[in-house]
């Protein structure tokens, strides 16, 4: 399980570049990652938009993360599923921000 978590976290870090409107909060251990998304939607709208695209996340306020735009992702899915979810999330963020998604 540690290898899976490490692999998924590495996938997430590769997807979030310096030019990305998404940022990864420092990971302190465990099996979740917290992302800061652009202010193009509120937390609930992000959750619903991602759900419509088959990506399951939880809003940061479920974990008392202060401020809007924080989403919590599980690092436990199979790596192929996780990578697909990250690609879908990246595409939605790019669409919202008028950017071309990285491939």
One Martini backbone bead per residue (centre of mass of N, CA, C, O) as a GRO file, in nm:
protein
  103
    1UNK     BB    1   0.056   0.064  -0.019
    2UNK     BB    2   0.294   0.262  -0.013
    3UNK     BB    3   0.357   0.246  -0.314
    4UNK     BB    4   0.089   0.356  -0.414
    5UNK     BB    5   0.096   0.627  -0.274
    6UNK     BB    6   0.364   0.723  -0.396
    7UNK     BB    7   0.278   0.702  -0.691
    8UNK     BB    8   0.031   0.894  -0.677
    9UNK     BB    9   0.186   1.139  -0.574
   10UNK     BB   10   0.375   1.159  -0.817
   11UNK     BB   11   0.154   1.205  -1.025
   12UNK     BB   12   0.050   1.468  -0.901
   13UNK     BB   13   0.317   1.630  -0.912
   14UNK     BB   14   0.346   1.617  -1.225
   15UNK     BB   15   0.067   1.770  -1.283
   16UNK     BB   16   0.194   1.999  -1.097
   17UNK     BB   17   0.294   2.286  -1.204
   18UNK     BB   18   0.407   2.607  -1.199
   19UNK     BB   19   0.159   2.684  -1.411
   20UNK     BB   20  -0.050   2.589  -1.227
   21UNK     BB   21  -0.367   2.652  -1.066
   22UNK     BB   22  -0.262   2.421  -0.894
   23UNK     BB   23  -0.215   2.312  -0.552
   24UNK     BB   24  -0.003   2.150  -0.315
   25UNK     BB   25  -0.013   2.058  -0.016
   26UNK     BB   26   0.147   1.956   0.233
   27UNK     BB   27   0.263   1.640   0.305
   28UNK     BB   28   0.219   1.450   0.627
   29UNK     BB   29   0.075   1.199   0.542
   30UNK     BB   30  -0.089   0.931   0.453
   31UNK     BB   31  -0.388   0.902   0.203
   32UNK     BB   32  -0.382   1.219   0.139
   33UNK     BB   33  -0.467   1.507  -0.065
   34UNK     BB   34  -0.428   1.866  -0.091
   35UNK     BB   35  -0.604   2.097  -0.287
   36UNK     BB   36  -0.574   2.400  -0.474
   37UNK     BB   37  -0.819   2.575  -0.632
   38UNK     BB   38  -0.965   2.774  -0.820
   39UNK     BB   39  -1.203   3.058  -0.802
   40UNK     BB   40  -1.437   2.946  -1.016
   41UNK     BB   41  -1.547   2.786  -0.762
   42UNK     BB   42  -1.699   2.628  -0.534
   43UNK     BB   43  -1.670   2.352  -0.356
   44UNK     BB   44  -1.937   2.215  -0.444
   45UNK     BB   45  -1.899   2.263  -0.749
   46UNK     BB   46  -1.645   2.096  -0.776
   47UNK     BB   47  -1.752   1.828  -0.678
   48UNK     BB   48  -1.979   1.803  -0.894
   49UNK     BB   49  -1.808   1.833  -1.151
   50UNK     BB   50  -1.629   1.586  -1.089
   51UNK     BB   51  -1.851   1.377  -1.061
   52UNK     BB   52  -1.951   1.408  -1.360
   53UNK     BB   53  -1.639   1.291  -1.435
   54UNK     BB   54  -1.564   1.055  -1.216
   55UNK     BB   55  -1.463   1.232  -0.962
   56UNK     BB   56  -1.355   1.174  -0.630
   57UNK     BB   57  -1.414   1.415  -0.377
   58UNK     BB   58  -1.337   1.637  -0.106
   59UNK     BB   59  -1.398   1.884   0.081
   60UNK     BB   60  -1.206   2.063   0.298
   61UNK     BB   61  -1.428   2.113   0.522
   62UNK     BB   62  -1.431   1.814   0.623
   63UNK     BB   63  -1.113   1.892   0.745
   64UNK     BB   64  -1.076   2.198   0.829
   65UNK     BB   65  -1.002   2.359   0.582
   66UNK     BB   66  -0.917   2.663   0.515
   67UNK     BB   67  -1.103   2.783   0.291
   68UNK     BB   68  -1.135   2.791  -0.038
   69UNK     BB   69  -1.058   2.535  -0.283
   70UNK     BB   70  -1.049   2.259  -0.127
   71UNK     BB   71  -0.924   1.931  -0.201
   72UNK     BB   72  -0.969   1.579  -0.135
   73UNK     BB   73  -0.749   1.309  -0.202
   74UNK     BB   74  -0.707   0.991  -0.267
   75UNK     BB   75  -0.418   0.753  -0.267
   76UNK     BB   76  -0.562   0.447  -0.306
   77UNK     BB   77  -0.596   0.401  -0.581
   78UNK     BB   78  -0.539   0.285  -0.858
   79UNK     BB   79  -0.312   0.417  -1.067
   80UNK     BB   80  -0.493   0.429  -1.322
   81UNK     BB   81  -0.729   0.575  -1.185
   82UNK     BB   82  -0.576   0.817  -1.074
   83UNK     BB   83  -0.468   0.929  -1.340
   84UNK     BB   84  -0.744   0.977  -1.467
   85UNK     BB   85  -0.845   1.175  -1.250
   86UNK     BB   86  -0.623   1.387  -1.290
   87UNK     BB   87  -0.689   1.445  -1.586
   88UNK     BB   88  -0.979   1.542  -1.537
   89UNK     BB   89  -0.914   1.767  -1.344
   90UNK     BB   90  -0.722   1.924  -1.532
   91UNK     BB   91  -0.932   1.974  -1.756
   92UNK     BB   92  -1.131   2.138  -1.586
   93UNK     BB   93  -0.941   2.361  -1.501
   94UNK     BB   94  -0.864   2.450  -1.785
   95UNK     BB   95  -1.147   2.524  -1.872
   96UNK     BB   96  -1.203   2.739  -1.648
   97UNK     BB   97  -0.915   2.903  -1.732
   98UNK     BB   98  -0.849   2.886  -2.047
   99UNK     BB   99  -0.680   2.624  -2.093
  100UNK     BB  100  -0.442   2.390  -2.182
  101UNK     BB  101  -0.404   2.080  -2.127
  102UNK     BB  102  -0.186   1.869  -2.008
  103UNK     BB  103   0.008   1.571  -2.160
   0.00000   0.00000   0.00000
